[in-house]
PDB file of C-alpha atoms and ligand atoms in Angstrom:
ATOM      1  CA  MET A 286     146.804 -57.461 -45.263  1.00  0.00           C
ATOM      2  CA  ILE A 287     148.665 -59.306 -42.522  1.00  0.00           C
ATOM      3  CA  LYS A 288     147.177 -61.824 -40.096  1.00  0.00           C
ATOM      4  CA  ILE A 289     148.911 -62.644 -36.810  1.00  0.00           C
ATOM      5  CA  ALA A 290     147.750 -65.243 -34.285  1.00  0.00           C
ATOM      6  CA  LEU A 291     148.073 -63.957 -30.707  1.00  0.00           C
ATOM      7  CA  ALA A 292     147.943 -66.863 -28.264  1.00  0.00           C
ATOM      8  CA  ASP A 293     147.908 -64.743 -25.109  1.00  0.00           C
ATOM      9  CA  ALA A 294     148.203 -61.202 -23.772  1.00  0.00           C
ATOM     10  CA  ALA A 295     152.002 -61.403 -23.972  1.00  0.00           C
ATOM     11  CA  ALA A 296     151.692 -62.002 -27.726  1.00  0.00           C
ATOM     12  CA  THR A 297     149.495 -58.901 -28.022  1.00  0.00           C
ATOM     13  CA  GLU A 298     152.176 -56.910 -26.195  1.00  0.00           C
ATOM     14  CA  SER A 299     154.867 -58.300 -28.451  1.00  0.00           C
ATOM     15  CA  LEU A 300     152.844 -57.242 -31.536  1.00  0.00           C
ATOM     16  CA  ALA A 301     152.636 -53.771 -29.978  1.00  0.00           C
ATOM     17  CA  ALA A 302     156.436 -53.669 -29.724  1.00  0.00           C
ATOM     18  CA  ASP A 303     156.789 -54.777 -33.364  1.00  0.00           C
ATOM     19  CA  LEU A 304     154.407 -52.016 -34.444  1.00  0.00           C
ATOM     20  CA  VAL A 305     156.271 -49.333 -32.493  1.00  0.00           C
ATOM     21  CA  ALA A 306     159.504 -50.472 -34.138  1.00  0.00           C
ATOM     22  CA  ILE A 307     158.101 -49.781 -37.629  1.00  0.00           C
ATOM     23  CA  LEU A 308     156.128 -46.577 -36.963  1.00  0.00           C
ATOM     24  CA  PRO A 309     156.964 -43.685 -39.303  1.00  0.00           C
ATOM     25  CA  ASP A 310     159.706 -41.356 -38.000  1.00  0.00           C
ATOM     26  CA  ASP A 311     157.265 -38.467 -38.086  1.00  0.00           C
ATOM     27  CA  LEU A 312     154.289 -39.512 -35.997  1.00  0.00           C
ATOM     28  CA  SER A 313     152.215 -36.421 -36.705  1.00  0.00           C
ATOM     29  CA  GLY A 314     148.767 -37.128 -38.066  1.00  0.00           C
ATOM     30  CA  PHE A 315     149.181 -40.908 -38.077  1.00  0.00           C
ATOM     31  CA  LEU A 316     145.836 -42.515 -37.244  1.00  0.00           C
ATOM     32  CA  LEU A 317     145.772 -46.141 -36.065  1.00  0.00           C
ATOM     33  CA  LEU A 318     142.319 -47.666 -35.662  1.00  0.00           C
ATOM     34  CA  LEU A 319     141.987 -50.400 -33.030  1.00  0.00           C
ATOM     35  CA  GLN A 320     138.861 -52.373 -33.820  1.00  0.00           C
ATOM     36  CA  GLY A 321     137.367 -55.367 -32.046  1.00  0.00           C
ATOM     37  CA  GLU A 322     134.724 -56.532 -29.610  1.00  0.00           C
ATOM     38  CA  LEU A 323     134.645 -55.760 -25.895  1.00  0.00           C
ATOM     39  CA  GLY A 324     137.706 -57.265 -24.268  1.00  0.00           C
ATOM     40  CA  ALA A 325     139.408 -58.118 -27.562  1.00  0.00           C
ATOM     41  CA  GLY A 326     142.635 -56.473 -26.399  1.00  0.00           C
ATOM     42  CA  LYS A 327     142.569 -52.967 -27.887  1.00  0.00           C
ATOM     43  CA  SER A 328     143.626 -51.262 -24.638  1.00  0.00           C
ATOM     44  CA  THR A 329     146.203 -53.967 -23.920  1.00  0.00           C
ATOM     45  CA  LEU A 330     147.811 -53.231 -27.280  1.00  0.00           C
ATOM     46  CA  ALA A 331     147.614 -49.435 -26.936  1.00  0.00           C
ATOM     47  CA  ARG A 332     149.077 -49.535 -23.419  1.00  0.00           C
ATOM     48  CA  ALA A 333     151.956 -51.758 -24.546  1.00  0.00           C
ATOM     49  CA  MET A 334     152.667 -49.433 -27.485  1.00  0.00           C
ATOM     50  CA  LEU A 335     152.757 -46.413 -25.163  1.00  0.00           C
ATOM     51  CA  GLN A 336     155.130 -48.192 -22.790  1.00  0.00           C
ATOM     52  CA  LYS A 337     157.357 -49.184 -25.682  1.00  0.00           C
ATOM     53  CA  MET A 338     157.408 -45.526 -26.775  1.00  0.00           C
ATOM     54  CA  GLY A 339     158.726 -44.577 -23.348  1.00  0.00           C
ATOM     55  CA  VAL A 340     155.660 -43.732 -21.263  1.00  0.00           C
ATOM     56  CA  THR A 341     156.595 -44.736 -17.728  1.00  0.00           C
ATOM     57  CA  GLY A 342     153.739 -43.605 -15.496  1.00  0.00           C
ATOM     58  CA  ALA A 343     150.199 -44.890 -15.199  1.00  0.00           C
ATOM     59  CA  ILE A 344     148.302 -45.376 -18.454  1.00  0.00           C
ATOM     60  CA  PRO A 345     144.671 -44.879 -17.493  1.00  0.00           C
ATOM     61  CA  SER A 346     141.841 -46.087 -19.709  1.00  0.00           C
ATOM     62  CA  PRO A 347     140.343 -43.289 -21.830  1.00  0.00           C
ATOM     63  CA  THR A 348     136.871 -44.841 -21.510  1.00  0.00           C
ATOM     64  CA  TYR A 349     135.526 -41.903 -19.486  1.00  0.00           C
ATOM     65  CA  THR A 350     137.960 -39.104 -20.380  1.00  0.00           C
ATOM     66  CA  LEU A 351     137.742 -40.122 -24.089  1.00  0.00           C
ATOM     67  CA  VAL A 352     141.271 -38.782 -24.730  1.00  0.00           C
ATOM     68  CA  GLU A 353     144.475 -39.446 -22.787  1.00  0.00           C
ATOM     69  CA  PRO A 354     147.424 -37.396 -24.126  1.00  0.00           C
ATOM     70  CA  TYR A 355     151.109 -38.373 -23.881  1.00  0.00           C
ATOM     71  CA  GLU A 356     154.402 -36.811 -24.922  1.00  0.00           C
ATOM     72  CA  VAL A 357     157.068 -39.177 -26.206  1.00  0.00           C
ATOM     73  CA  SER A 358     160.375 -38.495 -27.947  1.00  0.00           C
ATOM     74  CA  GLY A 359     158.762 -38.728 -31.406  1.00  0.00           C
ATOM     75  CA  GLY A 360     155.971 -36.269 -30.575  1.00  0.00           C
ATOM     76  CA  ASN A 361     152.477 -36.345 -29.124  1.00  0.00           C
ATOM     77  CA  VAL A 362     150.435 -39.510 -28.789  1.00  0.00           C
ATOM     78  CA  TYR A 363     146.716 -39.590 -28.052  1.00  0.00           C
ATOM     79  CA  HIS A 364     144.985 -42.695 -26.741  1.00  0.00           C
ATOM     80  CA  ILE A 365     141.302 -42.321 -27.559  1.00  0.00           C
ATOM     81  CA  ASP A 366     138.255 -44.471 -26.804  1.00  0.00           C
ATOM     82  CA  LEU A 367     135.086 -43.601 -28.728  1.00  0.00           C
ATOM     83  CA  TYR A 368     132.913 -46.267 -27.054  1.00  0.00           C
ATOM     84  CA  ARG A 369     130.701 -43.614 -25.465  1.00  0.00           C
ATOM     85  CA  LEU A 370     130.579 -41.389 -28.533  1.00  0.00           C
ATOM     86  CA  SER A 371     128.068 -41.342 -31.360  1.00  0.00           C
ATOM     87  CA  GLY A 372     129.271 -39.306 -34.296  1.00  0.00           C
ATOM     88  CA  MET A 373     131.649 -36.860 -35.892  1.00  0.00           C
ATOM     89  CA  GLU A 374     129.949 -33.833 -34.306  1.00  0.00           C
ATOM     90  CA  GLU A 375     130.846 -35.013 -30.826  1.00  0.00           C
ATOM     91  CA  LEU A 376     134.368 -35.773 -31.995  1.00  0.00           C
ATOM     92  CA  ASP A 377     134.727 -32.222 -33.336  1.00  0.00           C
ATOM     93  CA  TYR A 378     133.457 -30.940 -29.993  1.00  0.00           C
ATOM     94  CA  LEU A 379     136.295 -32.898 -28.409  1.00  0.00           C
ATOM     95  CA  GLY A 380     138.784 -30.893 -30.494  1.00  0.00           C
ATOM     96  CA  TRP A 381     139.562 -33.555 -33.086  1.00  0.00           C
ATOM     97  CA  ASP A 382     141.524 -31.179 -35.344  1.00  0.00           C
ATOM     98  CA  ASP A 383     143.913 -30.304 -32.497  1.00  0.00           C
ATOM     99  CA  LEU A 384     144.658 -33.993 -31.936  1.00  0.00           C
ATOM    100  CA  ARG A 385     145.824 -34.500 -35.514  1.00  0.00           C
ATOM    101  CA  ASP A 386     149.329 -33.180 -34.662  1.00  0.00           C
ATOM    102  CA  GLY A 387     150.207 -36.505 -33.068  1.00  0.00           C
ATOM    103  CA  LEU A 388     149.920 -40.273 -33.347  1.00  0.00           C
ATOM    104  CA  ILE A 389     146.375 -41.379 -32.527  1.00  0.00           C
ATOM    105  CA  LEU A 390     145.645 -44.817 -31.080  1.00  0.00           C
ATOM    106  CA  LEU A 391     141.896 -45.027 -31.390  1.00  0.00           C
ATOM    107  CA  GLU A 392     139.560 -47.627 -29.872  1.00  0.00           C
ATOM    108  CA  TRP A 393     135.986 -48.105 -31.138  1.00  0.00           C
ATOM    109  CA  PRO A 394     136.388 -46.355 -34.527  1.00  0.00           C
ATOM    110  CA  GLU A 395     133.017 -47.932 -35.493  1.00  0.00           C
ATOM    111  CA  ARG A 396     131.358 -45.131 -33.526  1.00  0.00           C
ATOM    112  CA  VAL A 397     132.441 -42.609 -36.185  1.00  0.00           C
ATOM    113  CA  PRO A 398     132.451 -44.446 -39.531  1.00  0.00           C
ATOM    114  CA  GLN A 399     133.840 -41.421 -41.437  1.00  0.00           C
ATOM    115  CA  LEU A 400     137.146 -41.962 -39.633  1.00  0.00           C
ATOM    116  CA  SER A 401     138.123 -44.902 -41.811  1.00  0.00           C
ATOM    117  CA  GLY A 402     138.606 -42.403 -44.658  1.00  0.00           C
ATOM    118  CA  GLU A 403     141.177 -40.472 -42.586  1.00  0.00           C
ATOM    119  CA  ALA A 404     142.986 -43.460 -41.120  1.00  0.00           C
ATOM    120  CA  ASP A 405     146.408 -44.890 -41.945  1.00  0.00           C
ATOM    121  CA  LEU A 406     146.249 -48.335 -40.410  1.00  0.00           C
ATOM    122  CA  LEU A 407     143.501 -50.681 -39.244  1.00  0.00           C
ATOM    123  CA  LEU A 408     144.234 -53.262 -36.565  1.00  0.00           C
ATOM    124  CA  GLN A 409     141.335 -55.637 -36.072  1.00  0.00           C
ATOM    125  CA  LEU A 410     141.390 -57.984 -33.087  1.00  0.00           C
ATOM    126  CA  ASP A 411     139.062 -60.999 -33.140  1.00  0.00           C
ATOM    127  CA  TYR A 412     138.438 -63.698 -30.563  1.00  0.00           C
ATOM    128  CA  ASP A 413     140.082 -66.942 -31.648  1.00  0.00           C
ATOM    129  CA  GLY A 414     139.715 -69.790 -29.164  1.00  0.00           C
ATOM    130  CA  GLU A 415     141.551 -68.771 -25.994  1.00  0.00           C
ATOM    131  CA  GLY A 416     143.570 -66.198 -27.920  1.00  0.00           C
ATOM    132  CA  ARG A 417     143.042 -63.525 -30.544  1.00  0.00           C
ATOM    133  CA  MET A 418     143.617 -63.089 -34.274  1.00  0.00           C
ATOM    134  CA  ALA A 419     145.034 -59.756 -35.364  1.00  0.00           C
ATOM    135  CA  THR A 420     144.442 -58.441 -38.878  1.00  0.00           C
ATOM    136  CA  LEU A 421     146.493 -55.466 -40.059  1.00  0.00           C
ATOM    137  CA  LYS A 422     145.458 -53.418 -43.076  1.00  0.00           C
ATOM    138  CA  GLY A 423     147.126 -50.348 -44.541  1.00  0.00           C
ATOM    139  CA  LEU A 424     144.544 -47.661 -45.335  1.00  0.00           C
ATOM    140  CA  SER A 425     146.909 -44.984 -46.668  1.00  0.00           C
ATOM    141  CA  VAL A 426     150.332 -44.766 -48.305  1.00  0.00           C
ATOM    142  CA  ARG A 427     151.910 -44.158 -44.889  1.00  0.00           C
ATOM    143  CA  GLY A 428     150.083 -47.156 -43.430  1.00  0.00           C
ATOM    144  CA  THR A 429     150.973 -49.463 -46.312  1.00  0.00           C
ATOM    145  CA  ASP A 430     154.622 -48.314 -46.136  1.00  0.00           C
ATOM    146  CA  MET A 431     154.675 -49.092 -42.442  1.00  0.00           C
ATOM    147  CA  LEU A 432     153.261 -52.594 -42.976  1.00  0.00           C
ATOM    148  CA  SER A 433     155.861 -53.309 -45.651  1.00  0.00           C
ATOM    149  CA  ARG A 434     158.430 -53.006 -42.834  1.00  0.00           C
ATOM    150  CA  TYR A 435     156.629 -55.575 -40.652  1.00  0.00           C
ATOM    151  CA  PRO A 436     159.071 -58.333 -39.684  1.00  0.00           C
ATOM    152  CA  GLY A 437     158.118 -61.885 -40.579  1.00  0.00           C
TER     153      GLY A 437
HETATM  154  N1  ATP B  65     146.028 -62.435 -27.451  1.00  0.00           N
HETATM  155  C1  ATP B  65     145.314 -62.528 -26.318  1.00  0.00           C
HETATM  156  N2  ATP B  65     144.830 -63.736 -25.919  1.00  0.00           N
HETATM  157  C2  ATP B  65     144.105 -63.849 -24.792  1.00  0.00           C
HETATM  158  N3  ATP B  65     143.809 -62.803 -23.957  1.00  0.00           N
HETATM  159  C3  ATP B  65     144.265 -61.606 -24.311  1.00  0.00           C
HETATM  160  C4  ATP B  65     145.037 -61.395 -25.485  1.00  0.00           C
HETATM  161  N4  ATP B  65     145.354 -60.086 -25.580  1.00  0.00           N
HETATM  162  C5  ATP B  65     144.798 -59.483 -24.509  1.00  0.00           C
HETATM  163  N5  ATP B  65     144.165 -60.386 -23.721  1.00  0.00           N
HETATM  164  C6  ATP B  65     143.405 -60.165 -22.491  1.00  0.00           C
HETATM  165  O1  ATP B  65     142.089 -59.770 -22.852  1.00  0.00           O
HETATM  166  C7  ATP B  65     141.672 -58.653 -22.088  1.00  0.00           C
HETATM  167  C8  ATP B  65     141.540 -57.494 -23.010  1.00  0.00           C
HETATM  168  O2  ATP B  65     141.162 -56.358 -22.321  1.00  0.00           O
HETATM  169  P1  ATP B  65     141.312 -54.926 -22.980  1.00  0.00           P
HETATM  170  O3  ATP B  65     140.875 -53.945 -21.979  1.00  0.00           O
HETATM  171  O4  ATP B  65     142.646 -54.777 -23.588  1.00  0.00           O
HETATM  172  O5  ATP B  65     140.231 -55.043 -24.157  1.00  0.00           O
HETATM  173  P2  ATP B  65     139.569 -53.901 -25.019  1.00  0.00           P
HETATM  174  O6  ATP B  65     139.484 -54.435 -26.401  1.00  0.00           O
HETATM  175  O7  ATP B  65     140.287 -52.620 -24.835  1.00  0.00           O
HETATM  176  O8  ATP B  65     138.107 -53.793 -24.411  1.00  0.00           O
HETATM  177  P3  ATP B  65     137.079 -52.564 -24.417  1.00  0.00           P
HETATM  178  O9  ATP B  65     136.257 -52.728 -25.666  1.00  0.00           O
HETATM  179  O10 ATP B  65     136.266 -52.770 -23.197  1.00  0.00           O
HETATM  180  O11 ATP B  65     137.856 -51.280 -24.413  1.00  0.00           O
HETATM  181  C9  ATP B  65     142.731 -58.451 -21.013  1.00  0.00           C
HETATM  182  O12 ATP B  65     142.359 -59.183 -19.876  1.00  0.00           O
HETATM  183  C10 ATP B  65     143.992 -59.036 -21.657  1.00  0.00           C
HETATM  184  O13 ATP B  65     144.908 -59.553 -20.712  1.00  0.00           O
HETATM  185 MG1   MG B  66     139.675 -50.701 -24.236  1.00  0.00          MG
END
């Protein structure tokens, strides 16, 4: 487990860049859970990761579309927000199995508790004064391997 104090939004973006730098070469099926209260910075982090991976256009919030797909040089990336969802059935209806070919950046994993069993990495963001505290936890061999490459 790694804890990182994030004083401001720029620090969240810099953590996103550090994470992109240590992602596995093969992104397929890598599931990153972004957990934290409303406004904790989950979308800020996901957006910064996508930009760092080379996405240049607009990065809309998946709050209403639930899934926003991207193609980057390492493969497909899906930015997902489950805030409005309430269970695995709805996630299957969304075509969950088809999304497993890429890297998944997933907000509000609490909505589908079974997902923690499938996930590789958990990033928890908590309010901490004016800033945030990030907690990173490897949930699979791939996730733990990735964290072992974390600088600092
Ligand atoms: N480390 C930080 N310290 C202070 N403010 C931050 C930090 N990181 C991000 N922020 C700010 O907090 C807000 C986070 O909004 P964001 O949409 O990213 O949250 P979210 O967790 O995705 O919320 P939601 O649950 O509604 O999807 C933004 O205004 C962002 O600039
Ligand atoms: Mg969000």
